[in-house]
Amino acid sequence: YEHTRENSGFGVDNSYLYPCNKKRNMKYLNQEIENELRNQGAELIRFVDISHLSETQNRQFPHAIVFALPLTAGYIKEVCDTPDYVQARIDDNYNFDDDEYFITENRTHKLADNMAAYIAEKGYNAFSQSDENLIAEGKFDAAHKESLLPNKTIALLAGLGWIGKNNLLITPEYGAAQCLGTVLTDAPLETFLCETLHPHCGKCTACVNICERKVLKGKVWSTSVSRDEIVDVYGCSTCLKCLVHCLYTRRYCKQSTK
């Protein structure tokens, strides 16, 4: 669902009647959005120029907002200390209702939806890239497990981190322990575009070694390397082991418990 000026409930855009307000919005909109996101626990908030992407990818929106909700160090430790953490929940009638990763992902999607609505109330168009929204719009290819503009791609353009050998976004702050949300918009934001960070994994193969199904291939990511060269997504069980055993994730946990 795309939030627009027309369906936001606030009528048409009449900001031209109030030039001082319009200038204020252009000057402070970034900060207002960031404050809203931080009040909901979001971190790593960036405003990204995506105008260079194809119209199929960016849906003709020039800007994107990306943010992350971190997983707690306590949760990472729990999954590390429980070798069959995910499988045990599957065996328990798929009981993920109180699982922190499940809850955080849903919070991320809801926050993206709310932020798109918030921007629409300001008089601009916005599209939340929540799972529900992408599926409803037919923008998620379930057969190939692909979306037109993955959250990770926007995070890379924002300079938040790099793609690890586990095919997850790795950030210096949280390793792989975060869930990403993104909103596309035509709001007049101050945006930037970063050079893509080269992976900092080096010779580390912790995620590859811990993968019981051997779907990780140890390939170092670059812009010329496809997802399928890194991981067999069809064989992945989403056991979370490659996430929690990433050395950058473990570093985050150690720093959090000091």
Short mmCIF file of N, CA and C in Angstrom, two decimals, residues 42-143:
data_model
loop_
_atom_site.label_atom_id
_atom_site.label_comp_id
_atom_site.label_asym_id
_atom_site.label_seq_id
_atom_site.Cartn_x
_atom_site.Cartn_y
_atom_site.Cartn_z
N ALA A 42 14.71 2.72 16.97
CA ALA A 42 15.51 2.50 15.76
C ALA A 42 16.91 3.07 15.90
N GLU A 43 17.86 2.41 15.27
CA GLU A 43 19.25 2.86 15.22
C GLU A 43 19.71 2.85 13.77
N LEU A 44 20.92 3.33 13.54
CA LEU A 44 21.56 3.31 12.21
C LEU A 44 20.64 3.92 11.15
N ILE A 45 20.07 5.08 11.46
CA ILE A 45 19.12 5.74 10.56
C ILE A 45 19.88 6.54 9.51
N ARG A 46 19.57 6.28 8.25
CA ARG A 46 20.23 6.98 7.15
C ARG A 46 19.21 7.39 6.10
N PHE A 47 19.53 8.48 5.39
CA PHE A 47 18.70 9.00 4.31
C PHE A 47 19.51 8.88 3.02
N VAL A 48 19.00 8.12 2.07
CA VAL A 48 19.82 7.66 0.95
C VAL A 48 19.25 8.13 -0.38
N ASP A 49 20.13 8.54 -1.27
CA ASP A 49 19.78 8.88 -2.64
C ASP A 49 19.67 7.59 -3.45
N ILE A 50 18.48 7.29 -3.98
CA ILE A 50 18.30 6.10 -4.81
C ILE A 50 17.83 6.48 -6.22
N SER A 51 18.00 7.75 -6.57
CA SER A 51 17.50 8.23 -7.86
C SER A 51 18.24 7.60 -9.04
N HIS A 52 19.45 7.07 -8.81
CA HIS A 52 20.24 6.47 -9.89
C HIS A 52 19.79 5.05 -10.22
N LEU A 53 18.96 4.46 -9.37
CA LEU A 53 18.49 3.10 -9.62
C LEU A 53 17.41 3.11 -10.70
N SER A 54 17.13 1.95 -11.25
CA SER A 54 16.10 1.86 -12.27
C SER A 54 14.73 2.17 -11.67
N GLU A 55 13.79 2.63 -12.49
CA GLU A 55 12.47 2.96 -12.00
C GLU A 55 11.74 1.71 -11.50
N THR A 56 12.13 0.55 -12.02
CA THR A 56 11.55 -0.69 -11.53
C THR A 56 11.94 -0.93 -10.09
N GLN A 57 13.20 -0.60 -9.76
CA GLN A 57 13.68 -0.80 -8.40
C GLN A 57 13.18 0.27 -7.45
N ASN A 58 13.35 1.53 -7.83
CA ASN A 58 13.02 2.61 -6.88
C ASN A 58 11.57 3.09 -6.97
N ARG A 59 10.78 2.49 -7.86
CA ARG A 59 9.37 2.84 -7.99
C ARG A 59 9.19 4.33 -8.27
N GLN A 60 10.20 4.96 -8.88
CA GLN A 60 10.22 6.38 -9.22
C GLN A 60 10.31 7.28 -7.99
N PHE A 61 10.76 6.71 -6.88
CA PHE A 61 11.03 7.52 -5.69
C PHE A 61 12.52 7.86 -5.68
N PRO A 62 12.89 9.11 -5.43
CA PRO A 62 14.31 9.48 -5.44
C PRO A 62 15.06 9.19 -4.15
N HIS A 63 14.32 9.02 -3.05
CA HIS A 63 14.96 8.90 -1.74
C HIS A 63 14.49 7.66 -0.99
N ALA A 64 15.35 7.19 -0.09
CA ALA A 64 14.99 6.08 0.79
C ALA A 64 15.47 6.37 2.20
N ILE A 65 14.72 5.86 3.15
CA ILE A 65 15.11 5.92 4.56
C ILE A 65 15.35 4.49 5.01
N VAL A 66 16.49 4.25 5.62
CA VAL A 66 16.79 2.91 6.14
C VAL A 66 17.09 3.02 7.62
N PHE A 67 16.68 2.02 8.36
CA PHE A 67 16.93 2.00 9.81
C PHE A 67 17.04 0.56 10.27
N ALA A 68 17.54 0.39 11.48
CA ALA A 68 17.70 -0.95 12.03
C ALA A 68 17.17 -1.01 13.45
N LEU A 69 16.61 -2.17 13.79
CA LEU A 69 16.27 -2.49 15.17
C LEU A 69 17.21 -3.59 15.62
N PRO A 70 18.11 -3.32 16.57
CA PRO A 70 19.08 -4.35 16.99
C PRO A 70 18.44 -5.45 17.83
N LEU A 71 19.01 -6.63 17.70
CA LEU A 71 18.67 -7.72 18.60
C LEU A 71 19.49 -7.56 19.87
N THR A 72 19.00 -8.04 20.98
CA THR A 72 19.72 -7.88 22.24
C THR A 72 20.83 -8.91 22.36
N ALA A 73 21.84 -8.54 23.13
CA ALA A 73 22.95 -9.45 23.39
C ALA A 73 22.46 -10.71 24.11
N GLY A 74 21.47 -10.54 24.98
CA GLY A 74 20.92 -11.69 25.69
C GLY A 74 20.30 -12.71 24.75
N TYR A 75 19.63 -12.22 23.74
CA TYR A 75 19.02 -13.13 22.76
C TYR A 75 20.09 -13.86 21.97
N ILE A 76 21.12 -13.14 21.55
CA ILE A 76 22.22 -13.76 20.80
C ILE A 76 22.85 -14.88 21.62
N LYS A 77 23.06 -14.61 22.92
CA LYS A 77 23.65 -15.63 23.79
C LYS A 77 22.73 -16.84 23.93
N GLU A 78 21.43 -16.59 24.05
CA GLU A 78 20.48 -17.69 24.19
C GLU A 78 20.51 -18.60 22.96
N VAL A 79 20.53 -18.02 21.77
CA VAL A 79 20.57 -18.82 20.55
C VAL A 79 21.90 -19.57 20.44
N CYS A 80 22.99 -18.90 20.81
CA CYS A 80 24.31 -19.54 20.78
C CYS A 80 24.36 -20.75 21.72
N ASP A 81 23.75 -20.58 22.88
CA ASP A 81 23.82 -21.63 23.91
C ASP A 81 22.78 -22.73 23.71
N THR A 82 21.93 -22.57 22.70
CA THR A 82 20.90 -23.58 22.42
C THR A 82 21.08 -24.05 20.98
N PRO A 83 21.87 -25.09 20.78
CA PRO A 83 22.22 -25.53 19.41
C PRO A 83 21.03 -25.75 18.48
N ASP A 84 19.92 -26.25 19.03
CA ASP A 84 18.74 -26.52 18.20
C ASP A 84 17.62 -25.53 18.50
N TYR A 85 17.99 -24.28 18.71
CA TYR A 85 17.03 -23.25 19.13
C TYR A 85 15.83 -23.17 18.18
N VAL A 86 16.08 -22.98 16.89
CA VAL A 86 14.99 -22.83 15.92
C VAL A 86 14.23 -24.15 15.75
N GLN A 87 14.97 -25.25 15.62
CA GLN A 87 14.32 -26.53 15.41
C GLN A 87 13.41 -26.90 16.59
N ALA A 88 13.85 -26.56 17.79
CA ALA A 88 13.03 -26.85 18.98
C ALA A 88 11.70 -26.11 18.92
N ARG A 89 11.73 -24.89 18.43
CA ARG A 89 10.49 -24.11 18.31
C ARG A 89 9.61 -24.64 17.18
N ILE A 90 10.25 -25.11 16.13
CA ILE A 90 9.48 -25.74 15.05
C ILE A 90 8.78 -27.00 15.56
N ASP A 91 9.53 -27.80 16.32
CA ASP A 91 8.96 -29.02 16.88
C ASP A 91 7.83 -28.73 17.87
N ASP A 92 7.90 -27.54 18.49
CA ASP A 92 6.86 -27.13 19.44
C ASP A 92 5.74 -26.39 18.70
N ASN A 93 5.27 -27.01 17.65
CA ASN A 93 4.15 -26.47 16.87
C ASN A 93 4.44 -25.06 16.34
N TYR A 94 5.67 -24.87 15.85
CA TYR A 94 6.09 -23.58 15.29
C TYR A 94 5.81 -22.43 16.26
N ASN A 95 6.28 -22.59 17.47
CA ASN A 95 6.03 -21.61 18.52
C ASN A 95 7.10 -20.52 18.50
N PHE A 96 6.85 -19.48 17.69
CA PHE A 96 7.77 -18.36 17.61
C PHE A 96 7.15 -17.06 18.14
N ASP A 97 6.02 -17.18 18.81
CA ASP A 97 5.31 -15.99 19.25
C ASP A 97 6.14 -15.11 20.17
N ASP A 98 6.98 -15.71 21.01
CA ASP A 98 7.80 -14.93 21.93
C ASP A 98 9.26 -14.89 21.51
N ASP A 99 9.54 -15.31 20.28
CA ASP A 99 10.92 -15.28 19.78
C ASP A 99 11.31 -13.84 19.44
N GLU A 100 12.45 -13.39 19.96
CA GLU A 100 12.84 -11.99 19.79
C GLU A 100 13.07 -11.62 18.33
N TYR A 101 13.66 -12.51 17.56
CA TYR A 101 13.91 -12.20 16.15
C TYR A 101 12.57 -12.01 15.42
N PHE A 102 11.63 -12.91 15.65
CA PHE A 102 10.30 -12.81 15.05
C PHE A 102 9.62 -11.50 15.46
N ILE A 103 9.68 -11.17 16.73
CA ILE A 103 9.04 -9.96 17.24
C ILE A 103 9.71 -8.72 16.66
N THR A 104 11.04 -8.72 16.60
CA THR A 104 11.77 -7.55 16.10
C THR A 104 11.53 -7.33 14.62
N GLU A 105 11.48 -8.41 13.84
CA GLU A 105 11.16 -8.27 12.42
C GLU A 105 9.79 -7.65 12.23
N ASN A 106 8.81 -8.12 12.98
CA ASN A 106 7.46 -7.56 12.87
C ASN A 106 7.42 -6.10 13.30
N ARG A 107 8.18 -5.76 14.34
CA ARG A 107 8.26 -4.36 14.77
C ARG A 107 8.86 -3.49 13.68
N THR A 108 9.86 -4.03 12.98
CA THR A 108 10.52 -3.29 11.91
C THR A 108 9.53 -3.00 10.78
N HIS A 109 8.77 -4.02 10.40
CA HIS A 109 7.78 -3.83 9.33
C HIS A 109 6.73 -2.80 9.74
N LYS A 110 6.24 -2.92 10.97
CA LYS A 110 5.21 -2.00 11.45
C LYS A 110 5.75 -0.57 11.51
N LEU A 111 6.99 -0.43 11.94
CA LEU A 111 7.60 0.90 12.03
C LEU A 111 7.75 1.52 10.66
N ALA A 112 8.11 0.72 9.66
CA ALA A 112 8.22 1.22 8.29
C ALA A 112 6.85 1.67 7.79
N ASP A 113 5.81 0.89 8.08
CA ASP A 113 4.45 1.26 7.68
C ASP A 113 4.04 2.58 8.34
N ASN A 114 4.32 2.69 9.63
CA ASN A 114 3.95 3.90 10.37
C ASN A 114 4.71 5.12 9.84
N MET A 115 5.99 4.92 9.48
CA MET A 115 6.79 6.03 8.99
C MET A 115 6.29 6.50 7.63
N ALA A 116 5.86 5.56 6.78
CA ALA A 116 5.30 5.94 5.48
C ALA A 116 4.03 6.77 5.67
N ALA A 117 3.20 6.37 6.64
CA ALA A 117 1.98 7.12 6.94
C ALA A 117 2.33 8.50 7.50
N TYR A 118 3.35 8.57 8.33
CA TYR A 118 3.80 9.84 8.93
C TYR A 118 4.24 10.81 7.84
N ILE A 119 4.99 10.30 6.87
CA ILE A 119 5.47 11.15 5.77
C ILE A 119 4.30 11.61 4.91
N ALA A 120 3.32 10.73 4.69
CA ALA A 120 2.14 11.11 3.91
C ALA A 120 1.37 12.23 4.60
N GLU A 121 1.34 12.20 5.93
CA GLU A 121 0.67 13.26 6.67
C GLU A 121 1.37 14.60 6.49
N LYS A 122 2.66 14.55 6.14
CA LYS A 122 3.42 15.77 5.87
C LYS A 122 3.15 16.30 4.47
N GLY A 123 2.43 15.52 3.65
CA GLY A 123 2.07 15.98 2.32
C GLY A 123 2.89 15.38 1.20
N TYR A 124 3.60 14.25 1.48
CA TYR A 124 4.45 13.63 0.46
C TYR A 124 4.04 12.17 0.25
N ASN A 125 4.54 11.58 -0.81
CA ASN A 125 4.26 10.18 -1.11
C ASN A 125 5.33 9.30 -0.48
N ALA A 126 4.93 8.13 -0.05
CA ALA A 126 5.88 7.21 0.59
C ALA A 126 5.41 5.78 0.44
N PHE A 127 6.37 4.86 0.37
CA PHE A 127 6.07 3.44 0.23
C PHE A 127 6.91 2.66 1.23
N SER A 128 6.24 1.97 2.14
CA SER A 128 6.92 1.11 3.12
C SER A 128 7.26 -0.22 2.47
N GLN A 129 8.52 -0.65 2.64
CA GLN A 129 8.94 -1.93 2.09
C GLN A 129 8.81 -3.04 3.14
N SER A 130 7.71 -3.02 3.87
CA SER A 130 7.42 -4.10 4.80
C SER A 130 7.03 -5.34 4.00
N ASP A 131 7.21 -6.51 4.59
CA ASP A 131 6.88 -7.75 3.89
C ASP A 131 5.43 -7.75 3.42
N GLU A 132 4.53 -7.34 4.29
CA GLU A 132 3.12 -7.34 3.96
C GLU A 132 2.84 -6.44 2.76
N ASN A 133 3.49 -5.28 2.74
CA ASN A 133 3.31 -4.33 1.65
C ASN A 133 3.85 -4.87 0.33
N LEU A 134 5.05 -5.45 0.38
CA LEU A 134 5.67 -5.98 -0.83
C LEU A 134 4.85 -7.12 -1.42
N ILE A 135 4.35 -7.99 -0.55
CA ILE A 135 3.53 -9.12 -1.02
C ILE A 135 2.23 -8.61 -1.62
N ALA A 136 1.61 -7.64 -0.94
CA ALA A 136 0.35 -7.08 -1.43
C ALA A 136 0.52 -6.40 -2.78
N GLU A 137 1.68 -5.78 -2.99
CA GLU A 137 1.95 -5.07 -4.24
C GLU A 137 2.52 -5.99 -5.31
N GLY A 138 2.73 -7.26 -4.96
CA GLY A 138 3.31 -8.19 -5.92
C GLY A 138 4.77 -7.91 -6.21
N LYS A 139 5.49 -7.33 -5.24
CA LYS A 139 6.89 -6.96 -5.43
C LYS A 139 7.87 -7.94 -4.78
N PHE A 140 7.34 -9.07 -4.31
CA PHE A 140 8.21 -10.09 -3.74
C PHE A 140 8.03 -11.39 -4.51
N ASP A 141 9.14 -11.91 -5.03
CA ASP A 141 9.13 -13.15 -5.79
C ASP A 141 9.35 -14.30 -4.82
N ALA A 142 8.25 -14.91 -4.37
CA ALA A 142 8.34 -15.97 -3.37
C ALA A 142 9.07 -17.19 -3.91
N ALA A 143 8.90 -17.49 -5.18
CA ALA A 143 9.52 -18.67 -5.77
C ALA A 143 11.04 -18.59 -5.72
#
